[in-house]
Coordinates of C-alpha atoms and ligand atoms in Angstrom, one line a residue:
X1 CA 34.9 -18.2 36.6
X2 CA 35.8 -19.7 39.8
X3 CA 34.2 -23.2 41.1
X4 CA 34.4 -25.5 44.1
X5 CA 32.5 -28.7 43.3
X6 CA 32.2 -31.6 46.0
X7 CA 35.4 -29.8 47.5
X8 CA 36.3 -32.0 50.8
X9 CA 39.3 -31.1 52.9
X10 CA 41.2 -32.4 56.4
X11 CA 44.6 -31.3 57.7
X12 CA 46.8 -33.7 58.6
X13 CA 45.5 -36.1 61.5
X14 CA 41.8 -34.2 61.5
X15 CA 38.6 -35.3 61.1
X16 CA 37.7 -33.4 57.6
X17 CA 37.1 -29.6 57.6
X18 CA 35.6 -29.1 54.2
X19 CA 33.0 -31.7 53.6
X20 CA 31.5 -31.7 50.0
X21 CA 31.5 -27.6 49.4
X22 CA 30.1 -26.3 46.2
X23 CA 29.7 -23.2 45.0
X24 CA 30.6 -20.9 41.9
X25 CA 31.3 -16.8 41.7
X26 CA 31.1 -15.1 38.7
X27 CA 33.2 -12.9 37.0
X28 CA 32.9 -9.6 38.4
X29 CA 30.7 -10.3 41.5
X30 CA 31.1 -8.9 44.4
X31 CA 31.1 -12.4 47.4
X32 CA 31.5 -11.9 51.1
X33 CA 32.1 -15.4 52.4
X34 CA 30.9 -14.8 56.3
X35 CA 31.8 -16.9 59.5
X36 CA 32.7 -17.0 63.0
X37 CA 36.3 -17.8 63.5
X38 CA 37.8 -21.0 62.6
X39 CA 35.0 -21.7 60.8
X40 CA 37.2 -22.6 58.0
X41 CA 37.4 -19.2 56.3
X42 CA 41.1 -19.1 55.6
X43 CA 41.5 -22.5 54.6
X44 CA 38.7 -21.8 51.8
X45 CA 40.7 -18.8 50.5
X46 CA 44.2 -21.5 51.1
X47 CA 42.2 -23.9 48.6
X48 CA 40.9 -21.1 46.2
X49 CA 44.9 -20.0 45.3
X50 CA 45.8 -23.4 45.6
X51 CA 47.8 -23.2 48.5
X52 CA 45.9 -26.2 49.8
X53 CA 44.6 -28.7 47.9
X54 CA 41.2 -30.5 48.2
X55 CA 41.5 -34.4 49.2
X56 CA 38.1 -34.5 46.9
X57 CA 36.8 -32.9 44.3
X58 CA 38.2 -30.2 42.8
X59 CA 38.5 -26.0 42.8
X60 CA 38.8 -24.5 39.1
X61 CA 39.5 -21.1 37.8
X62 CA 39.0 -20.7 34.3
X63 CA 39.9 -23.3 32.9
X64 CA 43.3 -24.0 35.4
X65 CA 42.6 -26.7 38.3
X66 CA 44.4 -26.1 40.8
X67 CA 45.5 -29.8 41.9
X68 CA 47.4 -29.1 38.7
X69 CA 50.8 -28.1 39.1
X70 CA 51.2 -26.7 35.8
X71 CA 48.3 -24.5 36.3
X72 CA 49.3 -22.9 39.7
X73 CA 51.3 -20.2 38.2
X74 CA 48.2 -19.1 35.9
X75 CA 46.0 -19.2 38.9
X76 CA 48.4 -17.2 41.2
X77 CA 48.5 -14.4 38.8
X78 CA 44.8 -14.5 38.3
X79 CA 44.3 -14.3 42.1
X80 CA 45.3 -11.8 44.1
X81 CA 45.2 -11.7 48.3
X82 CA 45.1 -9.9 50.9
X83 CA 45.4 -10.6 54.1
X84 CA 44.8 -9.6 57.8
X85 CA 48.3 -8.3 58.6
X86 CA 49.8 -6.3 56.0
X87 CA 52.6 -5.7 58.1
X88 CA 54.4 -8.7 58.5
X89 CA 55.0 -9.1 54.1
X90 CA 56.4 -6.0 54.1
X91 CA 60.3 -6.0 53.2
X92 CA 61.2 -2.5 50.9
X93 CA 61.7 0.9 52.7
X94 CA 59.2 3.1 51.0
X95 CA 55.6 2.2 49.6
X96 CA 56.4 3.0 46.3
X97 CA 59.4 -0.2 46.4
X98 CA 57.0 -2.5 47.4
X99 CA 55.1 -1.6 44.8
X100 CA 57.8 -2.3 42.1
X101 CA 59.2 -5.2 44.5
X102 CA 56.3 -7.3 43.6
X103 CA 56.2 -6.0 39.8
X104 CA 60.2 -7.8 39.3
X105 CA 59.0 -10.5 40.9
X106 CA 56.8 -11.5 38.2
X107 CA 59.0 -10.1 35.5
X108 CA 56.6 -6.8 34.5
X109 CA 58.0 -4.6 31.9
X110 CA 60.3 -2.7 33.0
X111 CA 59.9 0.4 31.1
X112 CA 56.1 0.0 31.9
X113 CA 57.0 -0.3 36.0
X114 CA 57.2 3.0 37.0
X115 CA 53.8 3.9 35.2
X116 CA 51.6 0.9 37.0
X117 CA 52.5 1.4 39.9
X118 CA 51.8 4.5 40.3
X119 CA 48.4 4.1 38.6
X120 CA 48.2 1.2 41.2
X121 CA 48.7 3.3 44.2
X122 CA 46.8 6.3 43.0
X123 CA 43.7 4.1 43.4
X124 CA 44.3 3.3 46.5
X125 CA 45.4 6.8 47.8
X126 CA 48.9 6.2 48.6
X127 CA 50.2 7.9 45.4
X128 CA 51.4 11.2 47.8
X129 CA 52.8 8.5 50.3
X130 CA 55.1 7.2 47.8
X131 CA 58.2 7.8 49.8
X132 CA 56.9 6.9 53.5
X133 CA 58.1 4.0 55.1
X134 CA 56.0 1.3 55.2
X135 CA 56.4 0.4 58.6
X136 CA 55.5 3.6 59.6
X137 CA 51.8 3.8 57.9
X138 CA 48.8 3.8 59.8
X139 CA 47.2 0.4 59.7
X140 CA 44.8 1.2 56.9
X141 CA 47.5 2.4 55.1
X142 CA 49.7 -0.7 55.3
X143 CA 46.7 -2.4 53.7
X144 CA 45.6 -0.3 51.5
X145 CA 50.4 -0.3 50.1
X146 CA 49.2 -3.9 50.2
X147 CA 46.3 -3.8 47.8
X148 CA 48.4 -1.5 45.8
X149 CA 51.1 -4.4 45.4
X150 CA 48.7 -6.5 44.6
X151 CA 46.8 -4.8 41.9
X152 CA 49.6 -3.9 40.6
X153 CA 50.2 -7.1 39.0
X154 CA 46.1 -6.9 37.2
X155 CA 44.7 -10.1 39.6
X156 CA 40.7 -10.7 37.8
X157 CA 39.9 -11.5 41.2
X158 CA 41.0 -10.3 44.5
X159 CA 40.6 -12.3 48.0
X160 CA 40.4 -9.9 50.8
X161 CA 41.0 -12.1 53.9
X162 CA 39.8 -10.4 57.3
X163 CA 41.6 -7.4 55.7
X164 CA 39.8 -4.8 58.2
X165 CA 39.7 -7.1 61.2
X166 CA 43.2 -4.9 62.5
X167 CA 41.6 -1.7 61.4
X168 CA 40.1 1.2 63.3
X169 CA 36.6 2.2 62.3
X170 CA 38.2 4.3 59.8
X171 CA 40.5 2.4 58.1
X172 CA 37.7 0.0 58.1
X173 CA 35.8 2.4 55.8
X174 CA 38.4 3.0 53.8
X175 CA 39.2 -0.8 52.8
X176 CA 36.0 -1.5 52.3
X177 CA 35.3 2.0 50.1
X178 CA 38.6 0.7 47.5
X179 CA 37.1 -2.7 47.6
X180 CA 34.0 -1.2 46.3
X181 CA 35.7 1.0 43.8
X182 CA 37.6 -2.2 42.5
X183 CA 34.3 -4.1 42.1
X184 CA 32.9 -1.1 40.0
X185 CA 35.9 -1.3 37.8
X186 CA 35.0 -4.9 37.2
X187 CA 37.4 -6.9 39.8
X188 CA 35.5 -9.7 41.0
X189 CA 36.1 -9.4 45.1
X190 CA 35.7 -12.3 47.9
X191 CA 35.8 -10.2 50.4
X192 CA 36.2 -13.2 53.8
X193 CA 35.0 -11.9 57.0
X194 CA 33.6 -12.2 60.8
X195 CA 31.9 -8.9 61.0
X196 CA 28.4 -9.2 60.0
X197 CA 28.1 -5.0 59.0
X198 CA 30.8 -5.5 56.2
X199 CA 28.8 -7.8 53.8
X200 CA 26.4 -5.3 53.5
X201 CA 28.4 -4.1 50.7
X202 CA 28.3 -7.7 49.1
X203 CA 25.8 -8.5 46.6
X204 CA 25.4 -12.3 47.3
X205 CA 26.4 -13.5 50.6
X206 CA 27.8 -17.1 51.5
X207 CA 27.8 -18.1 55.6
X208 CA 30.4 -20.9 56.9
X209 CA 30.2 -22.7 59.4
X210 CA 32.3 -25.8 60.3
X211 CA 33.6 -26.2 57.4
X212 CA 29.9 -25.9 55.1
X213 CA 27.8 -23.1 53.6
X214 CA 24.5 -23.0 55.6
X215 CA 23.5 -20.4 54.0
X216 CA 23.5 -18.3 51.3
X217 CA 21.7 -14.9 49.9
X218 CA 21.7 -11.3 49.7
X219 CA 22.7 -9.3 52.5
X220 CA 19.4 -8.9 53.4
X221 CA 17.9 -12.1 53.2
X222 CA 20.6 -13.5 55.3
X223 CA 19.6 -10.4 57.8
X224 CA 16.7 -12.2 58.4
X225 CA 17.4 -14.8 60.3
X226 CA 18.7 -13.6 63.2
X227 CA 17.9 -17.0 65.2
X228 CA 20.3 -18.5 63.1
X229 CA 22.9 -16.5 62.3
X230 CA 23.5 -16.6 66.6
X231 CA 23.3 -20.6 66.0
X232 CA 26.3 -20.0 64.5
X233 CA 28.1 -17.7 66.4
X234 CA 27.6 -14.8 64.5
X235 CA 27.1 -11.0 65.9
X236 CA 23.9 -9.9 64.5
X237 CA 24.6 -6.2 63.8
X238 CA 22.9 -3.2 66.5
X239 CA 20.5 -2.3 63.4
X240 CA 18.9 -5.5 62.8
X241 CA 18.4 -5.7 66.8
X242 CA 17.3 -2.0 66.9
X243 CA 14.6 -3.5 64.0
X244 CA 13.2 -6.7 65.5
X245 CA 12.8 -5.0 68.7
X246 CA 10.6 -2.0 67.8
X247 CA 8.8 -4.6 65.4
X248 CA 7.8 -7.4 68.6
X249 CA 6.8 -3.7 70.2
X250 CA 3.9 -2.7 66.9
X251 CA 6.1 -0.5 65.5
X252 CA 5.3 -0.5 61.4
X253 CA 8.6 -1.6 60.5
X254 CA 10.0 -3.2 57.2
X255 CA 11.6 -6.3 57.8
X256 CA 14.5 -6.1 55.5
X257 CA 15.4 -2.4 56.9
X258 CA 19.2 -3.2 56.9
X259 CA 20.7 0.0 57.7
X260 CA 20.6 2.9 60.5
X261 CA 18.8 5.7 58.0
X262 CA 16.3 3.2 56.5
X263 CA 15.1 2.1 60.5
X264 CA 15.2 6.4 61.3
X265 CA 12.8 6.8 58.2
X266 CA 10.9 4.1 59.4
X267 CA 10.1 4.7 62.9
X268 CA 9.5 9.0 61.8
X269 CA 6.8 7.2 59.5
X270 CA 5.1 4.6 61.8
Ligands
LIG301 N1 48.0 -25.4 59.2 C1 46.9 -26.1 59.9 N2 46.6 -27.0 60.8 C2 46.0 -27.8 61.3 N3 44.7 -27.4 61.5 C3 43.8 -25.6 60.8 C4 45.3 -25.1 59.9 N4 44.8 -24.1 59.9 C5 43.7 -24.0 60.6 N5 43.2 -25.8 61.1 C6 42.4 -25.8 61.7 O1 41.2 -25.5 60.8 C7 39.8 -24.8 61.5 C8 39.6 -23.6 60.4 O2 40.3 -23.1 60.9 P1 40.8 -22.0 59.7 O3 40.7 -22.0 57.7 O4 41.7 -20.5 59.8 O5 39.2 -20.6 59.7 P2 38.8 -19.5 60.4 O6 39.6 -18.7 59.0 O7 37.7 -19.3 59.5 O8 39.0 -18.6 61.6 C9 40.4 -24.9 62.8 O9 39.7 -24.7 63.5 C10 41.7 -24.6 62.8 O10 42.3 -24.8 64.3
LIG302 MG1 40.9 -17.2 59.1

């Protein structure tokens, strides 16, 4: 459904950042793109939405190509993006109006707006906050409002670009849960992050370093290369470090243990 075909891109006056990058995302997939700060994650996101156009190669979404001006409208309808900081985007005075505003912008049928907005708010657990002021919400609630606004427009692909990175652990967990539920409902999810623990719910992980994809696989596969991950300036999760330390000390622990419950279980059995 989404294809990067030998895509290269560089910002004006700079060396090429993205060099002949190719990957595909299937319909309904949950993909994580993991990379340290400055590795090119947001650039990739902007190339997907057509905000940036490749200097070489092409990005296609279904039958549309971002390079074609006449396709951009359709692409933006298919792809929704949630940024790090929802707050910058709020313009109305209630959560409900915020969702309605987005629908008005795409000329959604007026008679269906209310039910559509309510359904979207319900999906992210924000319906009870409909009359609240967006600016007074917690970080996680703000992000969920932003997600509802996008969701109401019924995209096929949702990109979360570091959407959890400003949140406290609880807010982070809630957003991850929303992503999981949307994936279960059939949406294609692309989760961009620099937090390794967050990629555990993904089906597949791409690791980005200096604008290039340097590793690809399931979370379990990727976590098995902790030496490499450190080279890419990624913080290896505690569970993986503990697992490796314990294996070195002679504990019989399988090398695909990636969460704390599995680790505890293995230690007890060992
Ligand atoms: N608008 C821009 N103009 C020039 N350089 C940029 C611009 N946006 C990003 N860059 C540079 O491109 C590199 C990758 O940035 P970005 O894609 O934002 O990385 P990430 O999202 O992984 O932190 C960085 O070195 C950054 O300085
Ligand atoms: Mg970024």
